[in-house]
Short mmCIF file of C-alpha atoms and ligand atoms in Angstrom, two decimals:
data_model
loop_
_atom_site.label_atom_id
_atom_site.label_comp_id
_atom_site.label_asym_id
_atom_site.label_seq_id
_atom_site.Cartn_x
_atom_site.Cartn_y
_atom_site.Cartn_z
CA MET A 28 -3.83 29.80 21.68
CA SER A 29 -4.30 26.16 22.17
CA LEU A 30 -5.96 23.53 19.16
CA THR A 31 -9.00 22.30 19.70
CA LYS A 32 -10.85 18.96 18.82
CA VAL A 33 -11.24 18.47 14.93
CA GLU A 34 -14.67 19.09 13.82
CA LYS A 35 -15.64 17.29 10.79
CA PRO A 36 -19.00 15.63 9.53
CA TYR A 37 -20.17 12.71 11.56
CA GLY A 38 -17.75 13.34 14.50
CA ARG A 39 -14.85 11.74 12.46
CA SER A 40 -11.53 11.84 13.03
CA TYR A 41 -8.51 12.53 10.81
CA ASN A 42 -7.47 9.05 10.64
CA PHE A 43 -3.54 8.27 10.22
CA SER A 44 -3.79 4.54 10.25
CA ALA A 45 -1.47 2.28 8.13
CA GLY A 46 -4.27 0.07 7.09
CA PRO A 47 -7.11 -0.60 7.10
CA ALA A 48 -7.17 3.04 6.49
CA THR A 49 -9.38 6.04 6.04
CA LEU A 50 -11.74 6.06 3.10
CA PRO A 51 -13.10 9.58 1.22
CA ASP A 52 -16.38 10.34 3.25
CA GLU A 53 -18.21 10.56 -0.32
CA VAL A 54 -17.59 6.59 -1.01
CA LEU A 55 -18.74 5.98 2.68
CA GLU A 56 -22.13 7.63 2.11
CA THR A 57 -22.84 6.58 -1.09
CA ALA A 58 -22.21 2.70 0.70
CA ARG A 59 -24.36 3.96 3.48
CA ASP A 60 -27.18 5.27 1.00
CA GLU A 61 -27.22 2.03 -0.76
CA MET A 62 -26.95 -0.24 2.23
CA MET A 63 -30.33 -1.44 2.51
CA ASN A 64 -31.79 -1.64 -0.80
CA TYR A 65 -29.17 -1.12 -3.82
CA LYS A 66 -30.43 0.85 -6.81
CA GLY A 67 -33.98 -0.68 -6.23
CA SER A 68 -32.82 -4.52 -6.42
CA GLY A 69 -34.49 -5.00 -2.61
CA GLN A 70 -30.93 -6.12 -1.44
CA SER A 71 -27.94 -5.03 0.28
CA VAL A 72 -24.80 -5.51 -1.89
CA MET A 73 -23.63 -7.64 0.95
CA GLU A 74 -26.17 -9.84 0.25
CA MET A 75 -26.51 -10.58 -3.18
CA SER A 76 -25.34 -13.90 -5.08
CA HIS A 77 -22.08 -12.89 -7.19
CA ARG A 78 -23.67 -14.52 -9.88
CA SER A 79 -26.56 -12.10 -10.48
CA LYS A 80 -26.78 -9.69 -13.02
CA VAL A 81 -27.12 -6.74 -10.71
CA TYR A 82 -23.71 -8.16 -8.87
CA ILE A 83 -21.90 -8.77 -11.86
CA ASP A 84 -22.73 -5.27 -13.17
CA ILE A 85 -20.98 -3.63 -9.95
CA PHE A 86 -17.96 -5.96 -10.57
CA THR A 87 -17.33 -5.41 -14.20
CA ARG A 88 -17.63 -1.43 -13.35
CA ALA A 89 -14.98 -1.83 -10.89
CA GLN A 90 -12.86 -3.32 -13.24
CA LYS A 91 -13.61 -0.92 -16.18
CA SER A 92 -13.33 1.58 -13.67
CA LEU A 93 -9.92 0.61 -12.72
CA LYS A 94 -8.61 0.01 -15.84
CA GLU A 95 -9.35 3.57 -16.82
CA LEU A 96 -7.59 5.03 -13.99
CA LEU A 97 -4.56 3.30 -14.27
CA LYS A 98 -4.92 3.23 -17.95
CA ILE A 99 -4.27 -0.56 -18.19
CA PRO A 100 -3.60 -2.18 -21.75
CA ASP A 101 -6.04 -4.63 -23.06
CA ASN A 102 -3.45 -7.46 -22.58
CA TYR A 103 -3.83 -7.34 -18.82
CA ASP A 104 -6.43 -9.14 -16.67
CA ILE A 105 -7.84 -7.57 -13.73
CA LEU A 106 -8.49 -9.53 -11.16
CA PHE A 107 -10.14 -9.69 -7.43
CA LEU A 108 -8.78 -12.48 -5.36
CA GLN A 109 -8.88 -12.85 -1.48
CA GLY A 110 -5.88 -13.62 0.57
CA GLY A 111 -4.40 -10.36 0.98
CA ALA A 112 -0.77 -9.52 -0.31
CA THR A 113 0.41 -12.03 1.82
CA MET A 114 -1.20 -14.78 0.12
CA MET A 115 0.35 -13.06 -3.14
CA PHE A 116 3.77 -13.86 -1.89
CA SER A 117 3.87 -17.35 -2.64
CA GLY A 118 0.57 -16.80 -5.26
CA VAL A 119 3.08 -15.16 -7.62
CA LEU A 120 5.59 -17.55 -7.47
CA MET A 121 3.20 -20.60 -7.67
CA ASN A 122 1.69 -18.96 -11.13
CA LEU A 123 4.97 -17.61 -12.55
CA ILE A 124 7.99 -19.77 -12.22
CA LYS A 125 7.51 -22.15 -15.03
CA VAL A 126 9.10 -20.47 -17.88
CA PRO A 127 8.18 -21.79 -21.10
CA GLY A 128 11.24 -23.44 -22.70
CA GLN A 129 13.07 -23.32 -19.73
CA THR A 130 14.73 -26.46 -18.51
CA GLU A 131 16.96 -26.18 -15.53
CA LYS A 132 15.54 -24.91 -12.08
CA PRO A 133 14.14 -21.50 -12.48
CA VAL A 134 15.67 -18.30 -10.45
CA VAL A 135 13.35 -15.43 -8.94
CA ASP A 136 15.01 -12.35 -8.42
CA TYR A 137 14.14 -10.31 -5.15
CA VAL A 138 15.01 -6.87 -4.17
CA ILE A 139 14.47 -6.48 -0.30
CA THR A 140 13.94 -2.77 0.75
CA GLY A 141 12.28 -3.51 3.95
CA ASP A 142 10.07 -6.00 6.21
CA TRP A 143 7.35 -6.66 3.23
CA SER A 144 9.73 -7.36 0.39
CA LYS A 145 11.79 -9.48 3.08
CA LYS A 146 8.45 -11.44 3.69
CA ALA A 147 7.54 -12.20 0.56
CA ALA A 148 11.54 -13.73 -0.20
CA ASP A 149 11.08 -15.50 2.63
CA GLU A 150 7.89 -16.84 1.61
CA ALA A 151 9.57 -17.53 -1.67
CA LYS A 152 12.40 -19.61 0.19
CA MET A 153 9.77 -22.08 1.17
CA PHE A 154 9.52 -23.17 -2.62
CA SER A 155 13.50 -23.74 -2.85
CA ASP A 156 12.82 -27.55 -4.07
CA PHE A 157 11.82 -25.59 -7.19
CA CYS A 158 13.30 -22.40 -7.74
CA THR A 159 16.34 -20.86 -6.61
CA VAL A 160 15.52 -17.56 -4.84
CA ASN A 161 18.28 -14.97 -5.61
CA ILE A 162 18.50 -11.62 -3.43
CA ALA A 163 19.49 -9.45 -6.04
CA CYS A 164 19.66 -6.22 -3.54
CA ASP A 165 19.35 -6.45 0.36
CA ALA A 166 18.95 -2.77 1.63
CA LYS A 167 19.29 -3.49 5.14
CA THR A 168 22.51 -1.69 7.07
CA ALA A 169 23.10 -1.48 10.85
CA GLU A 170 20.42 1.19 10.78
CA GLY A 171 17.90 -0.92 9.59
CA TYR A 172 16.30 -0.33 5.83
CA VAL A 173 17.06 3.66 5.62
CA THR A 174 18.10 3.83 1.93
CA ILE A 175 18.23 2.00 -1.43
CA PRO A 176 21.60 0.63 -2.88
CA ASP A 177 22.11 2.01 -6.69
CA GLN A 178 20.43 -0.03 -8.85
CA SER A 179 23.96 -0.55 -10.51
CA THR A 180 24.95 -2.79 -7.57
CA TRP A 181 21.92 -4.94 -8.03
CA LYS A 182 22.67 -8.74 -8.87
CA LEU A 183 20.06 -9.59 -11.07
CA SER A 184 20.23 -13.17 -12.64
CA PRO A 185 19.89 -13.13 -16.34
CA ASN A 186 17.16 -15.68 -16.71
CA ALA A 187 15.17 -15.12 -13.82
CA ALA A 188 11.34 -15.96 -14.12
CA TYR A 189 10.74 -12.70 -12.75
CA VAL A 190 11.95 -9.82 -10.22
CA HIS A 191 10.00 -8.72 -7.62
CA TYR A 192 9.74 -5.59 -5.45
CA THR A 193 7.87 -3.42 -3.46
CA THR A 194 7.35 -0.07 -4.29
CA ASN A 195 6.50 1.16 -0.99
CA GLU A 196 7.72 0.01 2.39
CA THR A 197 4.78 0.64 4.81
CA ILE A 198 6.71 -0.10 7.92
CA ARG A 199 9.60 1.94 7.44
CA GLY A 200 8.37 4.67 5.17
CA LEU A 201 11.31 3.31 2.10
CA THR A 202 9.92 3.94 -1.19
CA PHE A 203 10.88 4.16 -4.64
CA ASN A 204 9.83 7.67 -5.79
CA THR A 205 11.37 6.79 -9.08
CA LEU A 206 10.49 3.41 -10.18
CA PRO A 207 13.41 1.01 -11.05
CA GLU A 208 13.90 -0.05 -14.81
CA PHE A 209 14.69 -3.43 -15.58
CA PRO A 210 16.54 -4.78 -18.96
CA GLU A 211 13.70 -5.71 -21.86
CA GLY A 212 12.18 -8.78 -21.49
CA THR A 213 12.30 -8.58 -17.35
CA THR A 214 9.10 -10.01 -16.31
CA VAL A 215 8.47 -7.39 -13.53
CA VAL A 216 6.32 -8.20 -10.45
CA CYS A 217 5.39 -5.46 -7.70
CA ASP A 218 3.78 -5.42 -4.06
CA MET A 219 2.05 -2.03 -4.56
CA SER A 220 -0.14 -2.73 -1.39
CA SER A 221 0.57 0.65 0.14
CA ASP A 222 1.13 2.77 -2.50
CA PHE A 223 -1.53 1.66 -5.23
CA LEU A 224 -3.36 4.26 -6.97
CA SER A 225 -1.19 7.03 -5.08
CA ARG A 226 0.44 8.47 -8.63
CA PRO A 227 0.46 7.17 -12.12
CA ILE A 228 2.20 4.41 -13.53
CA ASP A 229 2.92 2.81 -16.53
CA VAL A 230 1.69 -0.72 -16.33
CA SER A 231 2.95 -1.96 -19.31
CA LYS A 232 6.37 -2.33 -17.46
CA PHE A 233 5.05 -4.76 -15.14
CA GLY A 234 4.37 -8.31 -15.59
CA VAL A 235 2.14 -8.61 -12.44
CA ILE A 236 1.43 -5.81 -9.81
CA TYR A 237 -0.69 -6.43 -6.65
CA ALA A 238 -2.07 -4.92 -3.48
CA GLY A 239 -4.20 -5.57 -0.83
CA ALA A 240 -7.11 -3.00 -1.36
CA GLN A 241 -7.04 -1.90 2.47
CA LYS A 242 -4.84 0.86 2.15
CA ASN A 243 -5.61 3.18 -0.97
CA ALA A 244 -8.21 1.51 -2.88
CA GLY A 245 -10.93 0.30 -0.36
CA PRO A 246 -11.39 -2.22 2.74
CA ALA A 247 -9.61 -5.21 3.57
CA GLY A 248 -10.81 -8.07 2.07
CA ALA A 249 -10.04 -7.86 -1.84
CA THR A 250 -6.78 -8.39 -3.03
CA ILE A 251 -6.25 -6.64 -6.49
CA VAL A 252 -4.23 -8.53 -9.45
CA ILE A 253 -3.34 -6.93 -12.54
CA VAL A 254 -1.47 -9.52 -14.90
CA ARG A 255 -0.39 -9.44 -17.86
CA LYS A 256 -2.33 -12.31 -20.34
CA ASP A 257 0.88 -13.99 -21.93
CA LEU A 258 2.26 -15.03 -18.16
CA LEU A 259 -1.04 -17.00 -17.56
CA ASP A 260 0.50 -20.39 -18.52
CA ARG A 261 3.52 -20.69 -16.19
CA SER A 262 1.99 -21.89 -12.61
CA LEU A 263 3.23 -24.67 -10.78
CA PRO A 264 0.60 -27.84 -11.08
CA PHE A 265 -0.45 -27.58 -7.61
CA CYS A 266 -0.90 -23.76 -7.41
CA PRO A 267 -4.42 -23.61 -5.45
CA SER A 268 -7.47 -22.77 -8.01
CA ALA A 269 -8.60 -19.90 -5.41
CA ILE A 270 -5.41 -17.72 -6.40
CA ASN A 271 -4.52 -19.73 -10.19
CA PHE A 272 -4.46 -16.23 -12.28
CA LYS A 273 -5.09 -18.23 -15.33
CA LYS A 274 -8.32 -20.41 -13.76
CA GLN A 275 -9.60 -17.17 -12.19
CA ALA A 276 -9.16 -14.86 -15.39
CA ALA A 277 -11.06 -17.62 -17.44
CA LYS A 278 -13.92 -17.19 -14.81
CA ASP A 279 -13.26 -13.32 -14.49
CA SER A 280 -12.21 -13.84 -10.67
CA MET A 281 -15.76 -16.12 -10.14
CA LEU A 282 -14.07 -19.17 -10.00
CA ASN A 283 -14.77 -18.91 -6.49
CA THR A 284 -16.94 -16.34 -4.25
CA PRO A 285 -15.01 -12.96 -4.97
CA PRO A 286 -15.04 -10.81 -1.98
CA THR A 287 -18.24 -9.07 -2.95
CA TYR A 288 -18.85 -6.20 -0.78
CA ALA A 289 -15.13 -5.15 -0.48
CA VAL A 290 -14.94 -5.18 -4.41
CA TYR A 291 -17.77 -2.89 -4.68
CA ILE A 292 -16.55 -0.34 -2.00
CA CYS A 293 -13.27 -0.64 -4.19
CA GLY A 294 -15.27 0.48 -6.97
CA LEU A 295 -16.97 3.57 -5.77
CA TYR A 296 -13.29 4.80 -4.61
CA PHE A 297 -12.22 4.12 -8.30
CA ASP A 298 -15.35 6.17 -9.17
CA TYR A 299 -14.56 8.56 -6.83
CA ILE A 300 -11.00 9.28 -7.97
CA LEU A 301 -11.89 9.30 -11.41
CA LYS A 302 -14.60 12.06 -10.60
CA HIS A 303 -11.97 14.17 -8.99
CA GLY A 304 -9.38 14.43 -11.12
CA GLY A 305 -7.72 10.71 -11.61
CA LEU A 306 -4.26 9.78 -10.42
CA GLU A 307 -2.55 12.81 -11.42
CA ALA A 308 -4.68 15.01 -8.93
CA VAL A 309 -4.30 12.25 -6.24
CA GLN A 310 -0.62 12.29 -7.24
CA ALA A 311 -0.47 16.10 -6.90
CA GLN A 312 -2.27 16.05 -3.37
CA ASN A 313 0.01 13.36 -2.24
CA GLU A 314 2.98 15.20 -2.77
CA GLU A 315 1.34 18.28 -1.00
CA LYS A 316 0.63 16.56 2.29
CA ALA A 317 4.08 14.91 1.83
CA LYS A 318 5.57 18.21 1.83
CA ILE A 319 3.64 19.57 4.69
CA LEU A 320 4.92 17.18 7.04
CA TYR A 321 8.68 16.69 5.96
CA GLU A 322 8.64 20.62 6.05
CA THR A 323 7.56 20.56 9.41
CA VAL A 324 10.16 18.02 10.75
CA ALA A 325 12.70 19.86 8.78
CA GLN A 326 12.30 23.35 10.36
CA SER A 327 11.49 21.02 14.08
CA ASP A 328 15.39 22.22 14.91
CA GLY A 329 15.79 18.37 15.15
CA TYR A 330 12.97 17.61 17.94
CA TYR A 331 11.35 15.56 15.18
CA GLU A 332 13.26 13.40 12.93
CA VAL A 333 12.34 10.95 10.15
CA LEU A 334 14.04 7.50 9.55
CA VAL A 335 14.54 7.95 6.11
CA LYS A 336 16.89 11.12 5.14
CA ASP A 337 17.45 10.51 1.66
CA PRO A 338 14.39 12.63 -0.18
CA ARG A 339 14.81 10.22 -3.04
CA PHE A 340 13.41 7.18 -1.06
CA GLN A 341 11.09 9.29 1.58
CA SER A 342 7.37 7.79 1.17
CA ARG A 343 4.58 9.84 0.57
CA MET A 344 2.34 7.30 2.16
CA ASN A 345 3.91 6.27 5.61
CA VAL A 346 6.44 8.33 7.52
CA PRO A 347 7.96 6.71 10.75
CA LEU A 348 9.38 9.63 13.02
CA HIS A 349 10.45 10.35 16.48
CA CYS A 350 10.62 12.60 18.97
CA ILE A 351 14.13 13.20 19.57
CA ALA A 352 15.21 13.66 23.18
CA GLY A 353 11.86 12.62 24.37
CA GLY A 354 12.89 10.44 27.30
CA GLU A 355 13.74 6.80 27.87
CA PRO A 356 11.76 4.44 25.82
CA ASP A 357 9.56 1.57 27.09
CA LYS A 358 9.21 -1.68 26.66
CA ASP A 359 6.93 -0.81 23.33
CA LYS A 360 10.13 1.84 22.42
CA MET A 361 7.91 4.54 22.90
CA THR A 362 9.29 7.43 24.88
CA PRO A 363 7.35 9.69 27.53
CA HIS A 364 7.28 12.41 24.82
CA GLU A 365 5.97 10.22 22.23
CA LEU A 366 3.48 8.55 24.53
CA LYS A 367 2.38 11.76 25.33
CA PHE A 368 2.23 13.11 21.87
CA VAL A 369 -0.10 10.04 20.46
CA ALA A 370 -2.47 10.49 23.58
CA GLU A 371 -2.74 14.34 22.92
CA ALA A 372 -2.85 13.63 19.28
CA THR A 373 -5.85 11.27 19.84
CA LYS A 374 -7.95 13.60 22.39
CA LEU A 375 -7.74 16.19 19.59
CA GLY A 376 -9.08 13.73 16.55
CA LEU A 377 -5.82 12.75 15.11
CA VAL A 378 -6.15 8.88 15.42
CA ASN A 379 -3.77 6.24 14.88
CA LEU A 380 -0.25 8.15 14.78
CA LYS A 381 1.10 5.27 17.20
CA GLY A 382 4.14 3.97 15.58
CA TYR A 383 4.82 0.27 14.15
CA ARG A 384 5.21 -2.00 17.36
CA ASP A 385 8.79 -2.95 16.36
CA LEU A 386 10.18 0.67 15.71
CA GLY A 387 7.81 2.28 18.34
CA GLY A 388 7.59 6.52 17.63
CA VAL A 389 5.11 7.84 15.55
CA ARG A 390 3.99 6.69 12.13
CA VAL A 391 2.26 8.97 9.81
CA SER A 392 0.04 7.39 6.95
CA MET A 393 -1.45 9.64 4.71
CA TYR A 394 -3.18 7.55 1.91
CA ASN A 395 -5.43 9.11 -1.02
CA ALA A 396 -8.36 9.75 1.60
CA MET A 397 -6.37 11.66 4.02
CA THR A 398 -7.07 15.62 3.23
CA VAL A 399 -4.37 18.24 3.00
CA ASP A 400 -6.33 19.77 5.95
CA GLY A 401 -5.45 16.81 8.05
CA LEU A 402 -1.98 17.33 7.47
CA LYS A 403 -2.52 21.12 8.00
CA MET A 404 -4.04 20.14 11.40
CA LEU A 405 -1.21 17.68 12.17
CA ARG A 406 1.20 20.36 11.42
CA GLU A 407 -0.16 22.33 13.94
CA PHE A 408 -0.31 19.99 16.58
CA MET A 409 3.06 19.04 15.88
CA ASN A 410 4.46 22.50 16.39
CA GLN A 411 2.17 23.10 19.25
CA PHE A 412 3.62 19.68 20.90
CA LYS A 413 7.03 20.65 20.56
CA ALA A 414 6.68 24.47 21.88
CA GLN A 415 5.23 22.74 25.00
CA ASN A 416 7.09 19.78 25.72
CA PRO A 417 10.76 20.72 25.37
CA PRO A 418 13.20 18.14 25.09
CA ILE A 419 14.26 16.04 28.17
CA LYS A 420 17.86 16.21 28.93
CA LYS A 421 19.79 12.85 29.27
CA GLU A 422 21.17 13.28 33.13
N1 PMP B 25 2.79 -6.00 1.43
C1 PMP B 25 2.57 -4.66 1.87
C2 PMP B 25 3.60 -3.30 1.26
C3 PMP B 25 2.13 -4.00 3.12
O1 PMP B 25 1.99 -2.94 3.56
C4 PMP B 25 1.43 -5.35 3.50
C5 PMP B 25 0.21 -4.55 4.74
N2 PMP B 25 0.51 -3.77 5.58
C6 PMP B 25 1.24 -6.81 2.75
C7 PMP B 25 2.17 -6.75 1.93
C8 PMP B 25 0.56 -7.70 3.77
O2 PMP B 25 -0.91 -7.24 3.29
P1 PMP B 25 -1.97 -8.35 3.83
O3 PMP B 25 -2.39 -8.11 5.12
O4 PMP B 25 -3.34 -8.00 2.83
O5 PMP B 25 -1.51 -9.48 3.62
#
C-alpha cells in the first residue's frame, strides 16, 4: 500500500530543514494566542519597548529558563545578541584575545572539522595583525570531512588565548558525540549552533558557548552567547559595542535593541523543553530519531549511504545521505533518483530534504522539534522509495 500525505494539525508538514527549522506546535500556538494582545498588555510582543517592564519580564524569564535548562553556573552571563553565529566568528576573537599578563602576540587555536569551523578559522585569520591563528587540527581528507582525527594528534598551543571548535557540523553531519577534553586552564570556545540544547552539557567546561537560535532554540535573529564572567576583560579596543560581551553584560544585553520577538520565542521554547522533561528527555528522543534513520540506511543493502560512517562522529542533528546508483548527478549534484526522492517526499509532506548545495543528495535535519513520528514516516517513505525505484545500472 502506498503512503499517503501526512496529516498533521493545521496541515503542517514534517519539516527537515537545516535552519531556520521546525518549531514545536505548542510554542507556535502560544505565540499565536498571545500575538495581538500579550497577557492583557494591549500590545503584541513585537510592538513593545525593550525597556518596558512587561518586555523585561519576558527577557529575564528567557534567561532564567535557559539557565535552568543547561544548569548554567552563576559565574556565567547569558546574552541575547544579533548578528548570528557568523558575527560571533570574529566576535569571540575580538572579545577574548587580550589575555591578562601576556605581552607576546596572542595565539588562537582552531579545530576544523567541517565547513563552519573552517569559516570560523578563516574569519579569525582576518585578524592576523593582532594574533596568530594556529590550526590545531584540520579533519579534511581527500573524501572531505568524514572523521575526526584522534585528539592526541591535535597541535594545541600551550598559551592559546582560546581553542575554538564546533560541536556539530551542520552541512556534513560530522559531530563530537563525546566532547573533547582540554588541559586544565584552557579557555574553550564553542560554536554550538546546530546542536544547542540537543543534550545536557557541562557548561563549566567552556569559556564561551555561542549559537544562532534558528535550529534548536527558536527563530532566526537571536544569537545566544554564554560567557564566563572572568573572560569579560579581554577585548580588543575596537570591538564593536553591540557585540562587546562586557558592555552587553553590563547592560544585560540591552546596550542596543535586542532581537525582542526572537528572544520571546526562544523563551517559549526553553519553557516547552523544561515542561517536557528537560535536556535528558530531549537527548533520549534525539537518540531514538537518529537510530531510526541510521538503521534504515544500514538496512537498505547499500541503496542509501551516509557521508559519515564512523558512529562516534555521526550527527544526531543533520544527516547528509545519497541514493547510491541513482543515476548521473546534474549540475546541482542531484541524481535523478535523488531529485525524485525529494519531489515525492515533498508531495507527502516530508519537506526540505534537499541536500546542501555543494553536496547534493538528501539532508535530513532532525532538530529537537522534529518528532519520532516524523522519522517513522520518513523511514516508511525511504523503504517504499527503494522498493519502487531500483538502482540505475551504469552502461
Ligand atoms: N555555525 C554553524 C554550525 C551553523 O550551522 C551555522 C548556520 N547554518 C552558522 C555557524 C552560521 O550561523 P548564522 O547564519 O546564524 O550566522
